[in-house]
Every structure is written in structure tokens, then in C-alpha cells.
mmCIF file of N, CA and C in Angstrom:
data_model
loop_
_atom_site.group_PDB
_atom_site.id
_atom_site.type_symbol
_atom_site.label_atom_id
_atom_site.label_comp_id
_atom_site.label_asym_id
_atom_site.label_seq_id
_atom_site.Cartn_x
_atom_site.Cartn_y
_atom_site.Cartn_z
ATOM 1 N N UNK F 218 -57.732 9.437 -5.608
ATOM 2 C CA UNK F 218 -57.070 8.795 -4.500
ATOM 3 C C UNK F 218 -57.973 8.756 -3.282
ATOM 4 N N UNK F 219 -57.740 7.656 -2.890
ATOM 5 C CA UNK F 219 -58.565 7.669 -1.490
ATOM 6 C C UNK F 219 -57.612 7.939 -0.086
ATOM 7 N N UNK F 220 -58.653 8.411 0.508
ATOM 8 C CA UNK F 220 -58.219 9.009 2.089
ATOM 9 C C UNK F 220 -58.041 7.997 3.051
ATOM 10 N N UNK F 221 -57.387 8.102 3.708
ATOM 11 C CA UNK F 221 -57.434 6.958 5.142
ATOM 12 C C UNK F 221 -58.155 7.829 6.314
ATOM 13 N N UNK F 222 -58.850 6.494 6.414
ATOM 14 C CA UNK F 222 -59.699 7.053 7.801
ATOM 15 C C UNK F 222 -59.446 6.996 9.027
ATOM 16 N N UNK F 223 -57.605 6.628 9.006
ATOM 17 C CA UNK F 223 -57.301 6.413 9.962
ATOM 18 C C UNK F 223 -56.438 7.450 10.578
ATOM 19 N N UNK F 224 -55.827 7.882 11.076
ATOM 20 C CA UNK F 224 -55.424 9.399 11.613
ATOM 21 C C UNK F 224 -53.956 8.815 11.689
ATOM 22 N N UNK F 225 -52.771 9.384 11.286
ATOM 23 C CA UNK F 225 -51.285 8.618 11.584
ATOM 24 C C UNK F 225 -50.985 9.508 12.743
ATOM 25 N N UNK F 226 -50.008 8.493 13.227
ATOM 26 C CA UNK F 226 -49.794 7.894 14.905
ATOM 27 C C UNK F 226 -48.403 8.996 14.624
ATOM 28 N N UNK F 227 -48.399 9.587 15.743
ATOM 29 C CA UNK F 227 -47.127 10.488 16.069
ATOM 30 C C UNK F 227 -46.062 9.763 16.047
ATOM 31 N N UNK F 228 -44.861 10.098 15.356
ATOM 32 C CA UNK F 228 -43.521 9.183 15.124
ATOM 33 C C UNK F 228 -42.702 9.519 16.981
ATOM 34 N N UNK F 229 -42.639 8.487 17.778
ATOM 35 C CA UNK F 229 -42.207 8.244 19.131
ATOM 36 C C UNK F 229 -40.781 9.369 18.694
ATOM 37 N N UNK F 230 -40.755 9.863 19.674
ATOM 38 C CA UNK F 230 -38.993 10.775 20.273
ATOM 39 C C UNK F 230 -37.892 10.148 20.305
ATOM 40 N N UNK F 231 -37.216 9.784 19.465
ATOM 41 C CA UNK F 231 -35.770 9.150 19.459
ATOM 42 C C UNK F 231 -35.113 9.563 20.727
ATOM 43 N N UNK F 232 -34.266 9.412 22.246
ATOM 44 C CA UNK F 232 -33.453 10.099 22.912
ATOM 45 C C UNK F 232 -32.211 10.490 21.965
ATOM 46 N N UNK F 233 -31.622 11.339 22.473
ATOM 47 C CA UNK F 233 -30.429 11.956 21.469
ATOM 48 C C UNK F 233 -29.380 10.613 21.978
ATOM 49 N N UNK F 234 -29.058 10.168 21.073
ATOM 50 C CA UNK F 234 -27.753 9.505 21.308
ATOM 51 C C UNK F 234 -26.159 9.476 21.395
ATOM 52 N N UNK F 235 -25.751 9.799 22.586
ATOM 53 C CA UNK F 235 -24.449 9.588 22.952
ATOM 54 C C UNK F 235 -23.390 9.441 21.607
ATOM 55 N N UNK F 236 -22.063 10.127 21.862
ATOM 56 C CA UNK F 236 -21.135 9.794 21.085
ATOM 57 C C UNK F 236 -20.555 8.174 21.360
ATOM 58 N N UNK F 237 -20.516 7.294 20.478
ATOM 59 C CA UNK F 237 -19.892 6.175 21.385
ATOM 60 C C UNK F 237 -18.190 5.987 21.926
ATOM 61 N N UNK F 238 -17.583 6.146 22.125
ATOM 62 C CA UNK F 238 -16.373 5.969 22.625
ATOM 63 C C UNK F 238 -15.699 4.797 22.406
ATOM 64 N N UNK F 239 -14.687 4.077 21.597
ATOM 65 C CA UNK F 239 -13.907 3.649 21.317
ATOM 66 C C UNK F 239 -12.772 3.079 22.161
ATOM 67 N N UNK F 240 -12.574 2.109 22.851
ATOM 68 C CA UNK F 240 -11.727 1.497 23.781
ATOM 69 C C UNK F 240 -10.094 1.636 22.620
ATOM 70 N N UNK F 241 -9.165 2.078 23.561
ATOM 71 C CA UNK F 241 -7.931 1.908 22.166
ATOM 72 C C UNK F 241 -7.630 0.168 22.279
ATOM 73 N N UNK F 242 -7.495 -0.228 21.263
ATOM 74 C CA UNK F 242 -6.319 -1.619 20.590
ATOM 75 C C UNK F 242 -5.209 -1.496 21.622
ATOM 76 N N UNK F 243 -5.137 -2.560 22.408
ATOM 77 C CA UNK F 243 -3.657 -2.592 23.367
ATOM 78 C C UNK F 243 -2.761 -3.307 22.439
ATOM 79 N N UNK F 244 -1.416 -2.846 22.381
ATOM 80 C CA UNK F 244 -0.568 -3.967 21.550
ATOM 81 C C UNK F 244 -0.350 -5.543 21.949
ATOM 82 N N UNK F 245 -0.567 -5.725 23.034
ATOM 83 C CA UNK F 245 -0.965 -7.320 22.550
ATOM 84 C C UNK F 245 -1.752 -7.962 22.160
ATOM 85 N N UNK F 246 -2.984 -7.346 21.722
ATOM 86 C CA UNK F 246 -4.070 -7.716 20.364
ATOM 87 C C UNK F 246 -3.561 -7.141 19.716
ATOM 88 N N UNK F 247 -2.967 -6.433 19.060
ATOM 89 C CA UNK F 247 -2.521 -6.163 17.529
ATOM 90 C C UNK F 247 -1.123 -7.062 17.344
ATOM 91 N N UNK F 248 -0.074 -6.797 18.419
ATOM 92 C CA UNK F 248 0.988 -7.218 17.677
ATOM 93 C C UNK F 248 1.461 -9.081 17.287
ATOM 94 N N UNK F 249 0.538 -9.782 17.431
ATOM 95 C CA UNK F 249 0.389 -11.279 16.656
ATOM 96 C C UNK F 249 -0.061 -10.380 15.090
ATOM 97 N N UNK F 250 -1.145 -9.994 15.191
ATOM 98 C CA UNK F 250 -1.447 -9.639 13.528
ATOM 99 C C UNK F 250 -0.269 -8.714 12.576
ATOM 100 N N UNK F 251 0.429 -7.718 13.601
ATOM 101 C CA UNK F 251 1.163 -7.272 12.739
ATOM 102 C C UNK F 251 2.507 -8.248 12.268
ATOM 103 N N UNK F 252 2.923 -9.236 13.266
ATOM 104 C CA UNK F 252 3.601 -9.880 12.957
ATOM 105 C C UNK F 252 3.719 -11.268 11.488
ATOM 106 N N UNK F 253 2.172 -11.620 11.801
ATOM 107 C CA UNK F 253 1.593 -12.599 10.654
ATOM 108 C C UNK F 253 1.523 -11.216 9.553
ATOM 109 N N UNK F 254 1.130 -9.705 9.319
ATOM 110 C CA UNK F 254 1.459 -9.373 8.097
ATOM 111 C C UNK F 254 2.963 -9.016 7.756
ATOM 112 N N UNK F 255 3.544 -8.636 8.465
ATOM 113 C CA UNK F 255 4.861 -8.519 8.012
ATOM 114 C C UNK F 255 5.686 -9.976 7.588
ATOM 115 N N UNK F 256 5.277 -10.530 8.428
ATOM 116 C CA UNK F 256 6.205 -11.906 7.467
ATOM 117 C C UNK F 256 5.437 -12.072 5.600
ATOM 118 N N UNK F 257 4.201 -12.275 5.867
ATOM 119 C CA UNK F 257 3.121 -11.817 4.509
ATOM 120 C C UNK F 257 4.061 -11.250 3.804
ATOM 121 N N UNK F 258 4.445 -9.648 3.970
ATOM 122 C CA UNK F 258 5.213 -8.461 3.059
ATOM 123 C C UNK F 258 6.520 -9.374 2.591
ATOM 124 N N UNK F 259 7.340 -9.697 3.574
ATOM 125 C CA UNK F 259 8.134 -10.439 3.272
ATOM 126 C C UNK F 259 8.403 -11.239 2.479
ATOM 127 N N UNK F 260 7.753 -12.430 2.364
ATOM 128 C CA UNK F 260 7.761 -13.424 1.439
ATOM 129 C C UNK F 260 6.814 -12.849 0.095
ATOM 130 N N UNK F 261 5.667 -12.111 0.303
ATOM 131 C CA UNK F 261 6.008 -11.080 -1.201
ATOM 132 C C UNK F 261 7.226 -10.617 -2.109
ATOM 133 N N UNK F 262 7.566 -9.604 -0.311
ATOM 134 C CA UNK F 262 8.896 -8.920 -0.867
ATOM 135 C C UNK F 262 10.387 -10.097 -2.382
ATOM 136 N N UNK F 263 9.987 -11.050 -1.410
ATOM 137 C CA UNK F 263 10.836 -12.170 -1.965
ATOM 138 C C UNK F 263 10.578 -12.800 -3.122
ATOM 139 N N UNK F 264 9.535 -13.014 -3.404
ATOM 140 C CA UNK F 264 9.160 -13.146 -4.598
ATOM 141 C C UNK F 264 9.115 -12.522 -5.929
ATOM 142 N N UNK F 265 8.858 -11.373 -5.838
ATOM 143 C CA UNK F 265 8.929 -10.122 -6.405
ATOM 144 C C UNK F 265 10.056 -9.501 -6.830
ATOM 145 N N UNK F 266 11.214 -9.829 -5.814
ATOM 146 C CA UNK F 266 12.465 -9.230 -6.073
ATOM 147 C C UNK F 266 13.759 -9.713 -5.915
ATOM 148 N N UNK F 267 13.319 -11.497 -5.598
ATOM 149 C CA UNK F 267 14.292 -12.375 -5.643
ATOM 150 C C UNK F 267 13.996 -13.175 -6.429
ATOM 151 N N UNK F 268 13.186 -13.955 -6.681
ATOM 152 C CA UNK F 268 12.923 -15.222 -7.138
ATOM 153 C C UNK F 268 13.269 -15.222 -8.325
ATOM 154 N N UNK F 269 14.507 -15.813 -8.696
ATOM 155 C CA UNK F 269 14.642 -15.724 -10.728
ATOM 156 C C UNK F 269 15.555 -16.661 -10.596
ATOM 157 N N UNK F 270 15.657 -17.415 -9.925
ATOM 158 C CA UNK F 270 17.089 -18.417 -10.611
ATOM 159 C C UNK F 270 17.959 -19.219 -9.725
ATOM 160 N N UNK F 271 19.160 -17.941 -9.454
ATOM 161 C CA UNK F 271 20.064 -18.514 -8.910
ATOM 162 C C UNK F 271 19.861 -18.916 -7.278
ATOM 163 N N UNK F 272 18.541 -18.095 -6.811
ATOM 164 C CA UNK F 272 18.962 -18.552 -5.757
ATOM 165 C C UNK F 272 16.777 -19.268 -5.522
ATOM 166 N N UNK F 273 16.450 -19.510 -6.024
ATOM 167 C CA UNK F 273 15.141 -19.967 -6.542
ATOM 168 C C UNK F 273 14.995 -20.766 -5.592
ATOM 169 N N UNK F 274 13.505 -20.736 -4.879
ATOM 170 C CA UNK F 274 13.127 -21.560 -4.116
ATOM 171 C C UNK F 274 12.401 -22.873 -5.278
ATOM 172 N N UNK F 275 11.419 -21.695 -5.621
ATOM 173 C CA UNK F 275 10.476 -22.845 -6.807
ATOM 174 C C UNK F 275 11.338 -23.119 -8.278
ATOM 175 N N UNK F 276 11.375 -24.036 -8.233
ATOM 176 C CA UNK F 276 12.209 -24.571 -9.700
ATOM 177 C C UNK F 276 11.855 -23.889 -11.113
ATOM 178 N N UNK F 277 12.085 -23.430 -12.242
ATOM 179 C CA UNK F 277 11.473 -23.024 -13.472
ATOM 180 C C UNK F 277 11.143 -21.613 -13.516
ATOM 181 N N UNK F 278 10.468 -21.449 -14.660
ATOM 182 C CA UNK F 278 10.577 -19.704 -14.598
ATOM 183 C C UNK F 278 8.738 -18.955 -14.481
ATOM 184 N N UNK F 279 8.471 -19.864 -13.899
ATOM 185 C CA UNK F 279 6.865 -19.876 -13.648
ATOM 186 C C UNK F 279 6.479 -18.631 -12.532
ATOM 187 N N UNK F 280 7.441 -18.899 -11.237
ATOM 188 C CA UNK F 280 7.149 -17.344 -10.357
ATOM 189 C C UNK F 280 7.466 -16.385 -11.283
ATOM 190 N N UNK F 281 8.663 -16.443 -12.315
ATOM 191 C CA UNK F 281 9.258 -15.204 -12.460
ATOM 192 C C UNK F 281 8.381 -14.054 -13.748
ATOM 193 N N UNK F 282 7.729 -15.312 -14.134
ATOM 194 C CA UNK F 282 6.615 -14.776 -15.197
ATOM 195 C C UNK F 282 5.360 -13.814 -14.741
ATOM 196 N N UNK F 283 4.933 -14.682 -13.688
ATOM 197 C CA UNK F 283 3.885 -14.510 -12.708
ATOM 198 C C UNK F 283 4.046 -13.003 -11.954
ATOM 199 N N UNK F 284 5.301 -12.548 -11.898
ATOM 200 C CA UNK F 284 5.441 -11.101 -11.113
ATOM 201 C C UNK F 284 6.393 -10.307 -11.927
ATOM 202 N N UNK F 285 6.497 -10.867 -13.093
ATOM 203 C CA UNK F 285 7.428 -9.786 -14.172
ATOM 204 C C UNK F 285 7.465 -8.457 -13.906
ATOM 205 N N UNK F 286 5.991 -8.168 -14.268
ATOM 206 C CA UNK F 286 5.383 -6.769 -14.409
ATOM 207 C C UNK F 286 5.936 -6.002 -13.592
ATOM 208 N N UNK F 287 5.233 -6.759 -12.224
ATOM 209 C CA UNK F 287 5.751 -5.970 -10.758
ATOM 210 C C UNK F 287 6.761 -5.897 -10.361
ATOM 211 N N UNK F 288 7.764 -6.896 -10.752
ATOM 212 C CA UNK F 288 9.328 -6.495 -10.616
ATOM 213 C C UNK F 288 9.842 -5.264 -11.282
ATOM 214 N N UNK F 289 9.028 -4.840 -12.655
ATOM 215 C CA UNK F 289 9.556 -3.816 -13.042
ATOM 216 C C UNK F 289 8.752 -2.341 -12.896
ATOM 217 N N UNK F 290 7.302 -2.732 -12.383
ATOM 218 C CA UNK F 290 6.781 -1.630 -12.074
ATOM 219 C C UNK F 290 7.800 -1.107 -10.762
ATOM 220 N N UNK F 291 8.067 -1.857 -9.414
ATOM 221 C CA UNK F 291 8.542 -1.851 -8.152
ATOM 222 C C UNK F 291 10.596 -1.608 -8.348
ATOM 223 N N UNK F 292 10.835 -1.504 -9.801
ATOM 224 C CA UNK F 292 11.843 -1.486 -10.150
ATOM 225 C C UNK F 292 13.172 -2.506 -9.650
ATOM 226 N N UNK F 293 13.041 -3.252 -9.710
ATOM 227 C CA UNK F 293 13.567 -4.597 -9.677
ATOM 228 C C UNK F 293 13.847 -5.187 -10.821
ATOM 229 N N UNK F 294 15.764 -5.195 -10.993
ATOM 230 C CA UNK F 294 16.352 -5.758 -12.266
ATOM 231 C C UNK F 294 16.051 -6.804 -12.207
ATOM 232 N N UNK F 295 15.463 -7.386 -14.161
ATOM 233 C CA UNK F 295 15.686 -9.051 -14.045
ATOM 234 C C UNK F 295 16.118 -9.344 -15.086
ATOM 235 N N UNK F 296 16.370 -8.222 -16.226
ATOM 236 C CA UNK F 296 16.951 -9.017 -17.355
ATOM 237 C C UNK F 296 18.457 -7.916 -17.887
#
């Protein structure tokens, strides 16, 4: 192996860096978003544990296939 003839350069002193501090979220930046997810949950919710028929938004049994599982994992009668 060969040597360098060049001498390495002292790595510069980082300053210690500050904790950074965190401004809190005021609720009127959050509460539009919580509102757009809770309607979200909602119309999940509805799907999941309404949608079969009688009172069916989408026609046929295509949602009800589509979230079977989870109706019965989430325990929700459907048959």
C-alpha cells in the first residue's frame, strides 16, 4: 500500500447544537384535518357495517363482498 504524502486536515469543531423546540399545533390548523378524517372513519364506518341491501347506497352485492371479511373480523352481522 502506498502512503499519502499529504498530511490529513484536522476534522473542523462542530458547535454543540441546541435542542430544537417545537412550536405546539394550535387547533385551528388541526381541526379542518381532523374533521376531513372523521367524516373519512365515517363513511368507512358505513360501509363496513351498513352497506348490504336494504338500505344500500351502491346497488348489488359488490361493496358487500369487498368488506365481508372486515365486517366479520370488526364483528358486524351479515348473514
Amino acid at each position: 500500500m502506498a502512503q499519502s504524502a499529504v498530511p490529513a486536515a484536522p476534522l473542523p469543531s462542530a458547535p454543540a447544537a441546541a435542542p430544537e423546540v417545537l412550536a405546539p399545533i394550535s387547533l385551528k390548523e388541526i381541526a379542518p384535518w381532523a374533521v376531513f378524517g372523521g367524516i373519512l372513519m365515517l363513511i368507512l364506518l358505513y360501509f363496513v357495517g351498513a352497506e348490504q341491501g336494504a338500505v344500500a347506497v351502491l346497488s348489488g352485492e359488490t361493496v358487500h363482498e369487498w368488506v365481508h371479511d372486515g365486517r366479520h373480523l370488526l364483528g358486524f352481522p351479515c348473514h
